[in-house]
Short mmCIF file of C-alpha atoms and ligand atoms in Angstrom, two decimals:
data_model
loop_
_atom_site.label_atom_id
_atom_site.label_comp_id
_atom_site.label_asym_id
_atom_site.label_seq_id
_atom_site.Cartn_x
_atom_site.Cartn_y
_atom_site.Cartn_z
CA UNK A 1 33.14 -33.37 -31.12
CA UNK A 2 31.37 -34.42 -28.42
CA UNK A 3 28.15 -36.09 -29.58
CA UNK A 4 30.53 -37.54 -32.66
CA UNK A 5 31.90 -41.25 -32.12
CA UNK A 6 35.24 -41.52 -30.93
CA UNK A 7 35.68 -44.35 -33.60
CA UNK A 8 34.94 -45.00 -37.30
CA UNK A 9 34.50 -47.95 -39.28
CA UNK A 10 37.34 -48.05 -42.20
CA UNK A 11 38.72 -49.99 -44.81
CA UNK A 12 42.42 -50.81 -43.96
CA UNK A 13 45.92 -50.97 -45.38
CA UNK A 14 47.54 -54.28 -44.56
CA UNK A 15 51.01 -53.94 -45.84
CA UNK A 16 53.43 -51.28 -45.45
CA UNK A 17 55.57 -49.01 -47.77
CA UNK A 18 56.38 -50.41 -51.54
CA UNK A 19 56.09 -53.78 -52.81
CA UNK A 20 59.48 -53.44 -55.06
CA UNK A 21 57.24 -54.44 -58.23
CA UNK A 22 54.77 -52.77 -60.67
CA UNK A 23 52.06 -55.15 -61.55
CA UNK A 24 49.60 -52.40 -62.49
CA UNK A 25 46.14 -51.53 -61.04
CA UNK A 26 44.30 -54.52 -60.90
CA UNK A 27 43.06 -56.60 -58.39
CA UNK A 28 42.50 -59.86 -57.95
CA UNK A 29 41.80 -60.17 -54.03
CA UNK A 30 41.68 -57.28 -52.45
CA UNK A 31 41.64 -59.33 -48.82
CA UNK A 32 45.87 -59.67 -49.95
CA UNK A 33 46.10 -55.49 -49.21
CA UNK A 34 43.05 -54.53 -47.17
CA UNK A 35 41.22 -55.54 -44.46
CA UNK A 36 38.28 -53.64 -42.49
CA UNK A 37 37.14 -52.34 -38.96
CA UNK A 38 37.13 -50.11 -36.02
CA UNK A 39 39.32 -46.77 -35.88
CA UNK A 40 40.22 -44.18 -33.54
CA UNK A 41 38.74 -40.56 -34.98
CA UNK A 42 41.47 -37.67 -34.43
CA UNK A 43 39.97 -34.37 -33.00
CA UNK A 44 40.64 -32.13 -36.58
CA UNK A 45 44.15 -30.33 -35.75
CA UNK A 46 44.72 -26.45 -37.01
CA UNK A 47 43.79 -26.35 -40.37
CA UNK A 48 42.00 -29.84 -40.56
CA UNK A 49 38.50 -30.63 -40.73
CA UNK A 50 36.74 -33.96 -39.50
CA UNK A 51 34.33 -35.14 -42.85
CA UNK A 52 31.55 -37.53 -42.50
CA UNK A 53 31.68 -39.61 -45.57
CA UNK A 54 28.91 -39.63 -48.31
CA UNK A 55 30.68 -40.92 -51.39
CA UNK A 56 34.27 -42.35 -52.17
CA UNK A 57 35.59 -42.89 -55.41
CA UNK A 58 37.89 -45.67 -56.71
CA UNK A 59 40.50 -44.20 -58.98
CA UNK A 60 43.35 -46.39 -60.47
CA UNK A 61 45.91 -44.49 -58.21
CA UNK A 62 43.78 -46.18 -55.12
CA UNK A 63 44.52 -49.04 -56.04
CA UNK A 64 48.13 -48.94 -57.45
CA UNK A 65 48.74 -47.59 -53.90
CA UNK A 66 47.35 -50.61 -51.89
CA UNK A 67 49.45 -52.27 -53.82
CA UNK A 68 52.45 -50.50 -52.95
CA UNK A 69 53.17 -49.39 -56.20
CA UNK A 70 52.35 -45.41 -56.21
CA UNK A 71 54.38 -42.47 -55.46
CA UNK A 72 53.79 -42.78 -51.71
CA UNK A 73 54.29 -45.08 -48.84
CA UNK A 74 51.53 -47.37 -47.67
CA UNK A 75 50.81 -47.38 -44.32
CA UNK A 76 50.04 -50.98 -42.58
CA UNK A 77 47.18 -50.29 -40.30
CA UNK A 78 45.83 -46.68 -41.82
CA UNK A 79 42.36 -46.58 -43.63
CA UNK A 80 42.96 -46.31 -48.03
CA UNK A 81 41.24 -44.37 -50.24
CA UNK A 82 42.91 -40.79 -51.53
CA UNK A 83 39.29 -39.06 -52.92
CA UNK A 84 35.58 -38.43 -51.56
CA UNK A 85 32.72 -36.22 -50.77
CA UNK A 86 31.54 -35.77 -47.58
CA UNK A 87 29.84 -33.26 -44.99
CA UNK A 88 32.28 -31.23 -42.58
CA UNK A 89 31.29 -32.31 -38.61
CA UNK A 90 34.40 -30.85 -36.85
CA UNK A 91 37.19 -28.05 -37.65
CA UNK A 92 39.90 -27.06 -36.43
CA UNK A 93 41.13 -24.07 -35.65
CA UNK A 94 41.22 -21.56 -38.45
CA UNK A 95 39.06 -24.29 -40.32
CA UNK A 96 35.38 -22.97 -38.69
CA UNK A 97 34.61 -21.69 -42.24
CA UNK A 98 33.74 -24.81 -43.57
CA UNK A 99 31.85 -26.61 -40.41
CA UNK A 100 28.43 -27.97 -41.88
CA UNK A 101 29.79 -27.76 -45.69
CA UNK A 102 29.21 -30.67 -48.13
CA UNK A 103 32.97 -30.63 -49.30
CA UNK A 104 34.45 -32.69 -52.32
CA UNK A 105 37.87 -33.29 -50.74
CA UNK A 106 41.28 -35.34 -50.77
CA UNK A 107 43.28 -37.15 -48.21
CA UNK A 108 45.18 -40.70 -47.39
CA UNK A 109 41.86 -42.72 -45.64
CA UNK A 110 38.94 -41.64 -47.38
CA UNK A 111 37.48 -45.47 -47.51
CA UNK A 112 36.35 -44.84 -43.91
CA UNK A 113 32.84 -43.35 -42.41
CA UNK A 114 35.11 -40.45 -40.68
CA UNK A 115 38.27 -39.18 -42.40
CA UNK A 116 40.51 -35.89 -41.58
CA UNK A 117 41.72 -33.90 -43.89
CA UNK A 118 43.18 -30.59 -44.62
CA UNK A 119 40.66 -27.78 -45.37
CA UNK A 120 43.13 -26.75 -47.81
CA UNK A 121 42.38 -29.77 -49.35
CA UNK A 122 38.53 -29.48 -49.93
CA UNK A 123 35.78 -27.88 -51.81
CA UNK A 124 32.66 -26.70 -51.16
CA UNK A 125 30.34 -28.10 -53.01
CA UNK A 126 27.68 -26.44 -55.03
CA UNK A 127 24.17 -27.84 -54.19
CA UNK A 128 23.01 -28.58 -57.73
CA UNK A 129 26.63 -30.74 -58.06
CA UNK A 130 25.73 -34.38 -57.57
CA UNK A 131 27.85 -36.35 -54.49
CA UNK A 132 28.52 -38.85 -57.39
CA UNK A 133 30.47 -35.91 -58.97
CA UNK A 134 31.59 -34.77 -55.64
CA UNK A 135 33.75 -37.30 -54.89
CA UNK A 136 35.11 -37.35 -58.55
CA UNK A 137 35.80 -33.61 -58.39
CA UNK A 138 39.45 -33.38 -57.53
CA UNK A 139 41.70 -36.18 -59.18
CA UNK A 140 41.10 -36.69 -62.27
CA UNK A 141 39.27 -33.78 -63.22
CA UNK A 142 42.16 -31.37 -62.15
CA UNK A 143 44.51 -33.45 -64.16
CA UNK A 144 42.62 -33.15 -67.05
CA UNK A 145 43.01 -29.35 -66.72
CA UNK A 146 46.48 -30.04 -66.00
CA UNK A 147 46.98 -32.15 -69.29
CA UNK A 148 45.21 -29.98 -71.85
CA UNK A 149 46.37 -27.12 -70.65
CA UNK A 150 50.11 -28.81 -71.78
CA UNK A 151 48.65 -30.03 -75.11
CA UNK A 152 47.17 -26.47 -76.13
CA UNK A 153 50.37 -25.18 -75.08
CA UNK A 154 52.06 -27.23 -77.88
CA UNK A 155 49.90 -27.21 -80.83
CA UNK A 156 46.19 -27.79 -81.92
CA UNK A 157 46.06 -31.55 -81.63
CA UNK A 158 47.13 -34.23 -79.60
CA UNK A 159 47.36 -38.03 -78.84
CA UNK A 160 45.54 -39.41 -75.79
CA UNK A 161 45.85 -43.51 -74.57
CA UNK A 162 42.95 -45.16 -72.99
CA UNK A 163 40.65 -42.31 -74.16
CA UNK A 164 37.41 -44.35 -73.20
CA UNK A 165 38.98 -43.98 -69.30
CA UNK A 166 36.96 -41.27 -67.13
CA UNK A 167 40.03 -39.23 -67.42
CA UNK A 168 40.39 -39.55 -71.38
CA UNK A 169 36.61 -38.33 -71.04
CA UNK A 170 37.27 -35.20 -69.55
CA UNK A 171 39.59 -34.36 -71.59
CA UNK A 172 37.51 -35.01 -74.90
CA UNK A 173 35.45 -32.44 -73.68
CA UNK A 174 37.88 -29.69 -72.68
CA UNK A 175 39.98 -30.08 -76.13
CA UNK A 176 36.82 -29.75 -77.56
CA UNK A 177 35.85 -26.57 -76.15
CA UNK A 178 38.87 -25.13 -76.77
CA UNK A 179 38.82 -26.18 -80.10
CA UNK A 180 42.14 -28.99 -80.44
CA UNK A 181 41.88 -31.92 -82.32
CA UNK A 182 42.56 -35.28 -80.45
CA UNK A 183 43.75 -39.07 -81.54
CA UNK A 184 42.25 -40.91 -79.30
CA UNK A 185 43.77 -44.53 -78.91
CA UNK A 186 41.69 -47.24 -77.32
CA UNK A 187 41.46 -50.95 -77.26
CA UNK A 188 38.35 -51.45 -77.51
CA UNK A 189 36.45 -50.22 -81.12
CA UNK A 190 33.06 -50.37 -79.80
CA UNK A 191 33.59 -47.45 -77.48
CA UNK A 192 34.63 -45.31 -81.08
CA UNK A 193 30.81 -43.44 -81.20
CA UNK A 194 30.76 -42.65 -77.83
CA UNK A 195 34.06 -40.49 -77.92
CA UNK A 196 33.04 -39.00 -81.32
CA UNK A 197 30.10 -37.57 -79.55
CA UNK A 198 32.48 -36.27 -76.69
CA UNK A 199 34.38 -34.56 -79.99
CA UNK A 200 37.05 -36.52 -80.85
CA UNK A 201 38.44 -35.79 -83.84
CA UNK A 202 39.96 -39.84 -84.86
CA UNK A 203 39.63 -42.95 -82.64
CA UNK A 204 41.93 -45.65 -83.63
CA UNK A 205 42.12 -49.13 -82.11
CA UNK A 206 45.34 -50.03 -81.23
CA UNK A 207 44.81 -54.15 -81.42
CA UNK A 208 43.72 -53.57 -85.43
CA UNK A 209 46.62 -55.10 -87.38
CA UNK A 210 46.83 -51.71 -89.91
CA UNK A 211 47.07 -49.60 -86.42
CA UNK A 212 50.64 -48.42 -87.28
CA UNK A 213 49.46 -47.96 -90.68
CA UNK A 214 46.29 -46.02 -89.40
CA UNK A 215 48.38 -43.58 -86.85
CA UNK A 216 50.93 -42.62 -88.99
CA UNK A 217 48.29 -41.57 -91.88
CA UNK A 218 46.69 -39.58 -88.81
CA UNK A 219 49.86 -37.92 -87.93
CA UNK A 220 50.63 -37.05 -91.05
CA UNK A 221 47.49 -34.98 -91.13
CA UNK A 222 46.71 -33.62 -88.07
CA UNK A 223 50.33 -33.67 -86.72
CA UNK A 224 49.64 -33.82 -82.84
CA UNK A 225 52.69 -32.42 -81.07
CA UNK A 226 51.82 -33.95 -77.67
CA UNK A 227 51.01 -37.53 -76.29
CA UNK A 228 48.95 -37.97 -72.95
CA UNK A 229 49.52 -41.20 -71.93
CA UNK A 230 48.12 -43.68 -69.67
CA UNK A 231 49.47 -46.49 -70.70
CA UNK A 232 52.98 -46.20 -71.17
CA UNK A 233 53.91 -49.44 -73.06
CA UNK A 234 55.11 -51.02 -76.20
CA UNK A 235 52.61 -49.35 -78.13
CA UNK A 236 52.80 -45.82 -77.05
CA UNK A 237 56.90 -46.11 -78.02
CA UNK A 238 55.67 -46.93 -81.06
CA UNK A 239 53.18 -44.07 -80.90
CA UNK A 240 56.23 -41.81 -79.99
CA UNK A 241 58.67 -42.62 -82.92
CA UNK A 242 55.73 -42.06 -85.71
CA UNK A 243 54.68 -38.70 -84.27
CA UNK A 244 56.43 -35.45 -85.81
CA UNK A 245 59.70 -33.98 -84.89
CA UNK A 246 59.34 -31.78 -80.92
CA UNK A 247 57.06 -33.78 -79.66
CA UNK A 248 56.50 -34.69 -75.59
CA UNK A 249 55.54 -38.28 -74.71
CA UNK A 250 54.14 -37.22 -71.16
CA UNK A 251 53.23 -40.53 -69.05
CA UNK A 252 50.96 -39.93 -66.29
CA UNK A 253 49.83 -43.49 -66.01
CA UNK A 254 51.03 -47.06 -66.07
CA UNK A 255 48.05 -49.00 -66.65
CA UNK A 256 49.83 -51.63 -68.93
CA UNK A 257 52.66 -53.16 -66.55
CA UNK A 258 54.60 -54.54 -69.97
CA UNK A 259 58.62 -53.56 -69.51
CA UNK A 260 59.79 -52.57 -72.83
CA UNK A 261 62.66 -51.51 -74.87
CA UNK A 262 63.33 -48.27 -76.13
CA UNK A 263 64.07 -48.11 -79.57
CA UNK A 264 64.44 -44.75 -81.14
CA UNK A 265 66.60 -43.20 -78.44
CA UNK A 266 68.17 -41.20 -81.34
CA UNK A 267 64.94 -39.58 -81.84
CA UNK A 268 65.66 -37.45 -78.41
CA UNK A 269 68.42 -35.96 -80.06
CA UNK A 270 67.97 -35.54 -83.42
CA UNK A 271 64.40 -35.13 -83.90
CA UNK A 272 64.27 -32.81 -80.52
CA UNK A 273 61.71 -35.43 -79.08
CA UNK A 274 60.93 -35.12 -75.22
CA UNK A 275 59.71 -37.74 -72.36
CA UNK A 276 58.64 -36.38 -69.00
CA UNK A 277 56.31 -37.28 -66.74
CA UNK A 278 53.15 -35.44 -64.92
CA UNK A 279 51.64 -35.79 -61.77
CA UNK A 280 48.83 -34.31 -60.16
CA UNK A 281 50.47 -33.36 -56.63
CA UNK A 282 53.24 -31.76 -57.64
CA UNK A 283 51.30 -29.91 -60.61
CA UNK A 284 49.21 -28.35 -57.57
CA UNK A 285 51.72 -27.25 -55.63
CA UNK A 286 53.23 -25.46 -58.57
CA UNK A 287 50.54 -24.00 -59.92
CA UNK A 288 48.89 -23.12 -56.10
CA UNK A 289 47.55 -19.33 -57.03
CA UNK A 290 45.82 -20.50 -60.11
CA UNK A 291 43.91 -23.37 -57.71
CA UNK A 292 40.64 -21.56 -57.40
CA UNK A 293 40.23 -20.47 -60.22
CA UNK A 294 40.71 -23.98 -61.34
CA UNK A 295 38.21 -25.80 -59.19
CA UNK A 296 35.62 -23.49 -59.97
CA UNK A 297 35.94 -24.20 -63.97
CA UNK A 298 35.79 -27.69 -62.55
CA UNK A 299 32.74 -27.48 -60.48
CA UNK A 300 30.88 -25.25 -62.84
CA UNK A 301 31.10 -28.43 -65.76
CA UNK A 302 29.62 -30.85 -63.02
CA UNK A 303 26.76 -28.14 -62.49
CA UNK A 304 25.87 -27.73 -65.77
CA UNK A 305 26.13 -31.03 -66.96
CA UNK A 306 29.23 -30.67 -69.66
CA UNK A 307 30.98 -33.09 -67.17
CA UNK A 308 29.50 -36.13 -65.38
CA UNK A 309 30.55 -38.95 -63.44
CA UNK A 310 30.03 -42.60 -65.12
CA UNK A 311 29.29 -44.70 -61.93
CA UNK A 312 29.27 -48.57 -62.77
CA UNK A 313 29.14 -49.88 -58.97
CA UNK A 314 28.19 -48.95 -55.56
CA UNK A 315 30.10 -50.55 -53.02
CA UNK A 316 29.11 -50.29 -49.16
CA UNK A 317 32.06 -49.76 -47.25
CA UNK A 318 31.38 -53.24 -45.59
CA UNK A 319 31.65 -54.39 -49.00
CA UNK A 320 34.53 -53.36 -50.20
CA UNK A 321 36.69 -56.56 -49.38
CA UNK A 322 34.99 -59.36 -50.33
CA UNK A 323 33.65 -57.19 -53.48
CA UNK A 324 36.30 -54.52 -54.87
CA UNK A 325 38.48 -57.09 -57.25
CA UNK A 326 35.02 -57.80 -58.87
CA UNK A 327 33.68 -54.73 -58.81
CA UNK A 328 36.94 -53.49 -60.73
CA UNK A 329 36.02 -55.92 -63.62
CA UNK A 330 33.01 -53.84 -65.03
CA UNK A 331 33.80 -51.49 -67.46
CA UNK A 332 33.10 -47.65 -68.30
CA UNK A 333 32.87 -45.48 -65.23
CA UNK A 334 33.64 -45.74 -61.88
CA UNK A 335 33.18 -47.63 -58.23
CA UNK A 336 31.58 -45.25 -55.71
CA UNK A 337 31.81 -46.77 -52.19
CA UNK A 338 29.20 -45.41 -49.67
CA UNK A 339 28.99 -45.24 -45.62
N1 NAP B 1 49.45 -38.74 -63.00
C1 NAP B 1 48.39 -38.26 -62.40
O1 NAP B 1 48.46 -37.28 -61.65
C2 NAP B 1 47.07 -38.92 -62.63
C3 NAP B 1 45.90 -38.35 -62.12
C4 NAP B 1 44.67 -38.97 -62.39
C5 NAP B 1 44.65 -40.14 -63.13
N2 NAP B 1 45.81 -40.68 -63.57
C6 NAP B 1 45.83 -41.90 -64.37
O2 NAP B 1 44.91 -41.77 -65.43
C7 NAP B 1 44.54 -43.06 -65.89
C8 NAP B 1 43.04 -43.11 -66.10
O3 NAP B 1 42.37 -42.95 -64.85
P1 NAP B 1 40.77 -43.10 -64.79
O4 NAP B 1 40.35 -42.85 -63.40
O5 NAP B 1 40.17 -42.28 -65.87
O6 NAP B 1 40.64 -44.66 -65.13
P2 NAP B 1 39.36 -45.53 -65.53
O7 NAP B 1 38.16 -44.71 -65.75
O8 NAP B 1 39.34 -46.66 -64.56
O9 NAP B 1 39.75 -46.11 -66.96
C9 NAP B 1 40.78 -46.98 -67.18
C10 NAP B 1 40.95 -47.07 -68.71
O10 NAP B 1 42.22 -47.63 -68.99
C11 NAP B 1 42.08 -48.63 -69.96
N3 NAP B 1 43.10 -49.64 -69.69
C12 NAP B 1 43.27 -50.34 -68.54
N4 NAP B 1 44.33 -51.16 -68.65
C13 NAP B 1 44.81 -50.97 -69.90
C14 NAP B 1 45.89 -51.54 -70.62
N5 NAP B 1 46.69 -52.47 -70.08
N6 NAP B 1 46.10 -51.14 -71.89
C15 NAP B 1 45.30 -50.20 -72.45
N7 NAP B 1 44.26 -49.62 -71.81
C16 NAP B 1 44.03 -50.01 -70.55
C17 NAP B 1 40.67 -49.17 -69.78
O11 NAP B 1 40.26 -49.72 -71.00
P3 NAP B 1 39.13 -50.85 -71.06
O12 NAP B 1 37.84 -50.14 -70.76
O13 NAP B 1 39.23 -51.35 -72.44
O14 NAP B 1 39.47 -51.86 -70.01
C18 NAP B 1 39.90 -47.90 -69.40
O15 NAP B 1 39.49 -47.20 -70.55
C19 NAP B 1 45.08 -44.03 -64.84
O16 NAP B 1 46.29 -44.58 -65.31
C20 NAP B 1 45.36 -43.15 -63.65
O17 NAP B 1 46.36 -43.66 -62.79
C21 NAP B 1 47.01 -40.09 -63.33
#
């Protein structure tokens, strides 16, 4: 540690703990939740690694949680940021594997030039994998994994929301390896080519005024059994009540911040209809012994290419508070903020 600075420039939580209220992940000054400058670095404990940053993603969880709307506490005066890539300067003990590694890795403080995290919670990184991938390696990749793995579970189709997001992207591509069908549900037609070349089966636009018509002619024929949503509003109930008797509504997202009535309750128990809910930490935990075997499915897509990152913006950390809200604003891939 000793020819490392004792401090690191950051990007910083203002606010503590949860706002009370769900306004969904955008942002229209990010100077309300975040604020920049100096931090102490913490020597890596047992376990923990010190990782100088290359690459930070932006993820909609990010930025729910600056918000104070995500399953975890903020932090008023700790650097945001849950996902990066980044080289290994310091370990701790039992941690000296990974000293000089280029790691994809998660922790609470990423948005900083020096984060800690666990080495638990990294990944080497394969030299012909791209940082740009690197530090979109562990969130929503994972998930997708997570999410198919459900859907194939259940049938050979199923419904995804926001399909055009990176997530919905990654998925495409898994279901069609595996060979399921997908409805993908977007609000925006003209991304409809680009996710028939990923595979999906039917892209519907949920703001065309036949939509209900449209999804319940799809269901009909392809009879998806499970619905990955994103959304999680007025639509996807409606979604829900047209798809066939046993299916899941599984919400991993609230991207749409619409309250909104349920109507079909009855559907739970007569039609043996579930709702649950999936998220990505607890999904590791469960499923810890299978976690290799996952990332390296993961990594080996990035190195061959099935996967890739969509970047839209680079965003120096310095940058990040007078530019994120804007930055959030262009569409199809993601913010990558650099050192
Ligand atoms: N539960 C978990 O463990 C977990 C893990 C990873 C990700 N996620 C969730 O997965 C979702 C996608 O993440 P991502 O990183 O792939 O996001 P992303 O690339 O930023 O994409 C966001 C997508 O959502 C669409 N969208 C935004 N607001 C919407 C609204 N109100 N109604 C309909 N569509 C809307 C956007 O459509 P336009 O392009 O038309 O704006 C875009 O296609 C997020 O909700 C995220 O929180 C959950």
């Amino acid at each position: 540690m000793s020819d490392l600075p004792s401090e690191t420039f950051s990007v910083i939580q203002k606010l503590d703990g949860y706002s009370g209220v769900s306004e969904g992940p955008t942002v229209v000054d990010a100077s309300e939740y975040l604020t920049d400058g100096m931090l102490p670095i913490s020597k890596p404990g047992r376990g923990q690694v010190l990782i100088k940053l290359r690459m930070a993603s932006v993820n909609p969880s990010d930025l729910h949680f600056i918000k104070g709307e995500y399953g975890q506490p903020r932090e008023k005066g700790m650097a945001a940021g849950f996902e990066g890539c980044g080289d290994v300067v310091a370990a701790g003990d039992g941690a000296e594997h990974l000293l000089g590694q280029r790691v994809a890795f998660v922790t609470t403080g990423a948005w900083s030039e020096y984060c800690v995290t666990m080495a638990l919670m990294c990944i080497p990184l394969h030299p012909s994998v791209k940082d740009e991938d690197g530090a979109a390696q562990i969130v929503n990749p994972l998930t997708a994994v997570g999410m198919v793995d459900i859907a194939e579970k259940n049938g050979d189709c199923f419904v995804i929301s926001a399909a055009a997001s990176q997530l919905g992207k990654l998925m495409l591509g898994l279901a069609k390896d595996k060979g399921l069908k997908t409805i993908c549900l977007v609000r925006r037609v003209n991304v409809a080519p680009a996710l028939k070349e990923l595979g999906a089966t039917v892209v519907l636009d949920v703001t065309s005024k036949d939509f209900e018509k449209q999804f319940s002619a799809a269901s009909r024929e392809h009879k998806p059994r499970v619905f990955l949503d994103a959304v999680t509003d007025s639509i996807s109930e409606k979604v829900f009540t047209l798809m066939p008797n046993r299916s899941r509504w599984v919400s991993y997202g609230k991207l749409n911040p619409e309250l909104f009535p349920m109507t079909q309750m009855g559907q739970l128990i007569f039609q043996s209809k579930v709702i649950e809910g999936f998220w990505l930490t607890p999904w590791m935990q469960a499923n810890s012994a299978e976690m290799p075997h996952f990332a390296k499915e993961v990594q080996t897509r990035f190195a061959d290419g099935t996967w890739k990152t969509d970047v839209t913006t680079y965003l120096p950390l310095r940058d990040v508070v007078s530019r994120l809200a804007k930055a959030t604003r262009v569409k199809d891939g993601k913010i990558m903020i650099t050192p």
